[in-house]
Amino acid sequence: MTSKLILASSSPFRKALLDRLGLDFIQVSPDIDETALPHESPTDLVKRLGILKAKEVAKTYLDALIIASDQVALCQDKVLGKPGSYDKAVAQLTSLSGQTACFYTSLVLLNAKTQRVQSELATTEVTFRNLTSAQIEHYLKIDKPYGCAGSFKSEALGVALFTKMKSDDPDALIGLPLIKLVGLLANEGLDPLGTC
């Protein structure tokens, strides 16, 4: 068994999700370039970035299990990243109003000691309500989701933006597919239920 479990992320939301499993871990922010490669598909992008984040942290933590994840949203063949500002968030939510978007969330578990990489991809379809400008403005003032792909926080008031959501791993939309993660951890002999 490796000595540490590491979450390769600066996200407080991913940390809160991993806390739910009751495992001891530390959080380390990976410093990587998240720019998409030319002609890279959204799914290839999130898979590559998840692996890159894990490998970056593995340079420092040579005897650890490293969890990494990345997410991108796609609506009408347009990639929706993190808006970074109020104006861009307004534009994103306006374009999402009444539409269905697909969120791709990668999950990577890297055993830094053996270099074994396990990866999964979770897909979540979200259908948005028809939103008024006033609703969008009100929402953004409350949640300020400028660092979230698609301009919302589904773990907060953002859930009120939806009419439905479809996923095989409900935590994937928040950024860390826990159902899939439990399976990957079990493959490395770590079970949150303590039976491995």
mmCIF file of C-alpha atoms in Angstrom, residues 6-189:
data_model
loop_
_atom_site.group_PDB
_atom_site.id
_atom_site.type_symbol
_atom_site.label_atom_id
_atom_site.label_comp_id
_atom_site.label_asym_id
_atom_site.label_seq_id
_atom_site.Cartn_x
_atom_site.Cartn_y
_atom_site.Cartn_z
ATOM 1 C CA ILE A 6 -3.504 13.019 -2.666
ATOM 2 C CA LEU A 7 -6.183 15.073 -4.373
ATOM 3 C CA ALA A 8 -4.465 16.911 -7.236
ATOM 4 C CA SER A 9 -6.803 19.886 -7.289
ATOM 5 C CA SER A 10 -7.226 23.360 -5.865
ATOM 6 C CA SER A 11 -11.034 22.992 -5.959
ATOM 7 C CA PRO A 12 -12.805 23.279 -2.597
ATOM 8 C CA PHE A 13 -15.756 21.433 -4.162
ATOM 9 C CA ARG A 14 -13.677 18.396 -5.116
ATOM 10 C CA LYS A 15 -12.151 18.441 -1.633
ATOM 11 C CA ALA A 16 -15.609 18.480 -0.030
ATOM 12 C CA LEU A 17 -16.684 15.541 -2.192
ATOM 13 C CA LEU A 18 -13.602 13.465 -1.325
ATOM 14 C CA ASP A 19 -14.111 14.287 2.379
ATOM 15 C CA ARG A 20 -17.395 12.361 2.155
ATOM 16 C CA LEU A 21 -15.497 9.084 1.704
ATOM 17 C CA GLY A 22 -13.863 9.473 5.137
ATOM 18 C CA LEU A 23 -10.331 8.841 3.841
ATOM 19 C CA ASP A 24 -7.203 10.648 4.989
ATOM 20 C CA PHE A 25 -5.782 12.713 2.134
ATOM 21 C CA ILE A 26 -3.965 15.911 1.383
ATOM 22 C CA GLN A 27 -4.821 18.420 -1.316
ATOM 23 C CA VAL A 28 -2.114 19.647 -3.693
ATOM 24 C CA SER A 29 -2.709 22.132 -6.486
ATOM 25 C CA PRO A 30 -1.088 21.027 -9.762
ATOM 26 C CA ASP A 31 0.431 23.766 -11.903
ATOM 27 C CA ILE A 32 -0.229 22.801 -15.523
ATOM 28 C CA ASP A 33 -1.101 24.475 -18.811
ATOM 29 C CA GLU A 34 -4.792 23.740 -19.447
ATOM 30 C CA THR A 35 -4.820 25.026 -23.025
ATOM 31 C CA ALA A 36 -6.495 22.698 -25.505
ATOM 32 C CA LEU A 37 -4.333 21.256 -28.259
ATOM 33 C CA PRO A 38 -5.244 22.039 -31.879
ATOM 34 C CA HIS A 39 -8.236 19.911 -32.993
ATOM 35 C CA GLU A 40 -8.444 18.223 -29.558
ATOM 36 C CA SER A 41 -11.927 16.940 -28.747
ATOM 37 C CA PRO A 42 -13.507 17.920 -25.412
ATOM 38 C CA THR A 43 -13.288 14.336 -24.138
ATOM 39 C CA ASP A 44 -9.636 13.994 -25.166
ATOM 40 C CA LEU A 45 -8.912 17.340 -23.496
ATOM 41 C CA VAL A 46 -10.353 16.401 -20.096
ATOM 42 C CA LYS A 47 -8.725 12.970 -20.160
ATOM 43 C CA ARG A 48 -5.322 14.470 -21.012
ATOM 44 C CA LEU A 49 -5.598 17.220 -18.393
ATOM 45 C CA GLY A 50 -6.593 14.748 -15.670
ATOM 46 C CA ILE A 51 -3.532 12.620 -16.393
ATOM 47 C CA LEU A 52 -1.300 15.705 -16.649
ATOM 48 C CA LYS A 53 -2.474 16.956 -13.242
ATOM 49 C CA ALA A 54 -1.797 13.590 -11.606
ATOM 50 C CA LYS A 55 1.654 13.244 -13.190
ATOM 51 C CA GLU A 56 2.609 16.784 -12.172
ATOM 52 C CA VAL A 57 1.867 16.024 -8.506
ATOM 53 C CA ALA A 58 3.631 12.639 -8.797
ATOM 54 C CA LYS A 59 6.907 14.483 -9.486
ATOM 55 C CA THR A 60 6.892 15.538 -5.823
ATOM 56 C CA TYR A 61 5.000 12.651 -4.211
ATOM 57 C CA LEU A 62 6.733 9.495 -5.418
ATOM 58 C CA ASP A 63 4.896 7.042 -3.147
ATOM 59 C CA ALA A 64 1.261 8.150 -3.342
ATOM 60 C CA LEU A 65 -2.104 7.449 -4.871
ATOM 61 C CA ILE A 66 -3.005 10.605 -6.730
ATOM 62 C CA ILE A 67 -6.573 11.536 -7.680
ATOM 63 C CA ALA A 68 -7.086 14.075 -10.451
ATOM 64 C CA SER A 69 -10.062 15.298 -12.436
ATOM 65 C CA ASP A 70 -10.994 17.830 -15.075
ATOM 66 C CA GLN A 71 -14.253 18.991 -16.606
ATOM 67 C CA VAL A 72 -15.512 20.636 -19.753
ATOM 68 C CA ALA A 73 -19.009 21.522 -20.934
ATOM 69 C CA LEU A 74 -20.337 21.296 -24.468
ATOM 70 C CA CYS A 75 -23.516 22.939 -25.773
ATOM 71 C CA GLN A 76 -24.493 23.095 -29.440
ATOM 72 C CA ASP A 77 -20.952 21.993 -30.392
ATOM 73 C CA LYS A 78 -19.434 24.890 -28.446
ATOM 74 C CA VAL A 79 -17.036 24.266 -25.557
ATOM 75 C CA LEU A 80 -17.922 26.175 -22.393
ATOM 76 C CA GLY A 81 -14.992 26.648 -20.070
ATOM 77 C CA LYS A 82 -14.684 28.672 -16.889
ATOM 78 C CA PRO A 83 -16.087 32.145 -17.583
ATOM 79 C CA GLY A 84 -13.694 34.060 -15.338
ATOM 80 C CA SER A 85 -15.914 37.168 -15.247
ATOM 81 C CA TYR A 86 -19.474 38.316 -14.702
ATOM 82 C CA ASP A 87 -19.993 39.362 -18.334
ATOM 83 C CA LYS A 88 -18.780 36.029 -19.706
ATOM 84 C CA ALA A 89 -20.926 34.147 -17.178
ATOM 85 C CA VAL A 90 -23.993 36.126 -18.311
ATOM 86 C CA ALA A 91 -23.208 35.224 -21.926
ATOM 87 C CA GLN A 92 -22.764 31.524 -21.062
ATOM 88 C CA LEU A 93 -25.974 31.231 -19.060
ATOM 89 C CA THR A 94 -27.899 33.167 -21.706
ATOM 90 C CA SER A 95 -26.681 30.699 -24.357
ATOM 91 C CA LEU A 96 -27.576 27.760 -22.077
ATOM 92 C CA SER A 97 -31.126 28.991 -21.405
ATOM 93 C CA GLY A 98 -33.587 26.333 -22.600
ATOM 94 C CA GLN A 99 -30.758 24.151 -23.919
ATOM 95 C CA THR A 100 -29.231 20.799 -22.978
ATOM 96 C CA ALA A 101 -25.507 20.766 -22.280
ATOM 97 C CA CYS A 102 -23.188 17.804 -21.876
ATOM 98 C CA PHE A 103 -20.560 17.890 -19.145
ATOM 99 C CA TYR A 104 -17.553 15.592 -19.468
ATOM 100 C CA THR A 105 -15.678 14.887 -16.237
ATOM 101 C CA SER A 106 -12.452 12.903 -16.308
ATOM 102 C CA LEU A 107 -11.231 10.933 -13.331
ATOM 103 C CA VAL A 108 -7.674 9.670 -12.955
ATOM 104 C CA LEU A 109 -6.070 7.588 -10.225
ATOM 105 C CA LEU A 110 -2.284 7.358 -10.535
ATOM 106 C CA ASN A 111 -0.184 5.080 -8.366
ATOM 107 C CA ALA A 112 3.015 7.129 -8.374
ATOM 108 C CA LYS A 113 5.087 4.201 -7.101
ATOM 109 C CA THR A 114 4.052 1.696 -9.794
ATOM 110 C CA GLN A 115 3.074 4.317 -12.441
ATOM 111 C CA ARG A 116 -0.264 2.519 -12.901
ATOM 112 C CA VAL A 117 -2.821 4.926 -14.361
ATOM 113 C CA GLN A 118 -6.547 4.219 -14.146
ATOM 114 C CA SER A 119 -8.966 6.588 -15.819
ATOM 115 C CA GLU A 120 -12.699 7.006 -16.277
ATOM 116 C CA LEU A 121 -14.938 9.501 -18.027
ATOM 117 C CA ALA A 122 -18.315 10.511 -16.606
ATOM 118 C CA THR A 123 -20.926 12.175 -18.794
ATOM 119 C CA THR A 124 -23.716 14.334 -17.395
ATOM 120 C CA GLU A 125 -26.522 15.855 -19.458
ATOM 121 C CA VAL A 126 -28.105 18.955 -17.992
ATOM 122 C CA THR A 127 -31.214 20.657 -19.357
ATOM 123 C CA PHE A 128 -31.554 24.302 -18.396
ATOM 124 C CA ARG A 129 -34.747 26.194 -17.661
ATOM 125 C CA ASN A 130 -35.719 29.097 -19.901
ATOM 126 C CA LEU A 131 -33.948 31.806 -17.944
ATOM 127 C CA THR A 132 -34.708 35.512 -17.866
ATOM 128 C CA SER A 133 -31.975 38.136 -17.663
ATOM 129 C CA ALA A 134 -33.173 38.977 -14.135
ATOM 130 C CA GLN A 135 -32.880 35.327 -13.028
ATOM 131 C CA ILE A 136 -29.372 35.057 -14.462
ATOM 132 C CA GLU A 137 -28.291 38.304 -12.780
ATOM 133 C CA HIS A 138 -29.792 37.229 -9.434
ATOM 134 C CA TYR A 139 -28.112 33.835 -9.636
ATOM 135 C CA LEU A 140 -24.680 35.242 -10.479
ATOM 136 C CA LYS A 141 -24.829 37.713 -7.585
ATOM 137 C CA ILE A 142 -25.417 34.838 -5.167
ATOM 138 C CA ASP A 143 -23.151 31.997 -6.370
ATOM 139 C CA LYS A 144 -20.440 33.926 -8.292
ATOM 140 C CA PRO A 145 -19.546 30.778 -10.318
ATOM 141 C CA TYR A 146 -16.793 32.415 -12.368
ATOM 142 C CA GLY A 147 -14.345 29.541 -11.870
ATOM 143 C CA CYS A 148 -16.839 26.833 -12.886
ATOM 144 C CA ALA A 149 -17.331 25.379 -16.370
ATOM 145 C CA GLY A 150 -20.773 26.445 -17.581
ATOM 146 C CA SER A 151 -21.084 29.318 -15.063
ATOM 147 C CA PHE A 152 -22.957 27.511 -12.297
ATOM 148 C CA LYS A 153 -22.469 25.603 -9.054
ATOM 149 C CA SER A 154 -24.868 22.663 -8.991
ATOM 150 C CA GLU A 155 -24.028 22.009 -5.330
ATOM 151 C CA ALA A 156 -25.441 25.436 -4.488
ATOM 152 C CA LEU A 157 -28.228 27.583 -5.988
ATOM 153 C CA GLY A 158 -27.148 26.532 -9.499
ATOM 154 C CA VAL A 159 -29.405 23.497 -9.250
ATOM 155 C CA ALA A 160 -32.337 25.913 -9.634
ATOM 156 C CA LEU A 161 -31.180 26.632 -13.198
ATOM 157 C CA PHE A 162 -32.043 23.081 -14.348
ATOM 158 C CA THR A 163 -35.181 21.244 -15.384
ATOM 159 C CA LYS A 164 -33.429 17.860 -15.390
ATOM 160 C CA MET A 165 -30.093 16.122 -15.107
ATOM 161 C CA LYS A 166 -29.027 12.696 -16.361
ATOM 162 C CA SER A 167 -25.865 10.960 -15.127
ATOM 163 C CA ASP A 168 -24.645 7.590 -13.913
ATOM 164 C CA ASP A 169 -22.502 9.348 -11.282
ATOM 165 C CA PRO A 170 -24.318 12.343 -9.744
ATOM 166 C CA ASP A 171 -21.194 13.841 -8.140
ATOM 167 C CA ALA A 172 -19.524 14.112 -11.553
ATOM 168 C CA LEU A 173 -21.263 17.406 -12.266
ATOM 169 C CA ILE A 174 -19.698 18.924 -9.142
ATOM 170 C CA GLY A 175 -16.319 17.719 -10.370
ATOM 171 C CA LEU A 176 -15.398 14.363 -8.819
ATOM 172 C CA PRO A 177 -17.285 11.163 -9.806
ATOM 173 C CA LEU A 178 -17.285 9.372 -6.441
ATOM 174 C CA ILE A 179 -18.970 6.169 -7.591
ATOM 175 C CA LYS A 180 -16.275 5.659 -10.214
ATOM 176 C CA LEU A 181 -13.553 6.731 -7.767
ATOM 177 C CA VAL A 182 -14.536 4.086 -5.197
ATOM 178 C CA GLY A 183 -14.034 1.423 -7.863
ATOM 179 C CA LEU A 184 -10.610 2.753 -8.867
ATOM 180 C CA LEU A 185 -9.473 2.963 -5.240
ATOM 181 C CA ALA A 186 -10.580 -0.625 -4.633
ATOM 182 C CA ASN A 187 -8.324 -1.720 -7.497
ATOM 183 C CA GLU A 188 -5.437 -0.277 -5.475
ATOM 184 C CA GLY A 189 -6.524 -2.002 -2.263
#
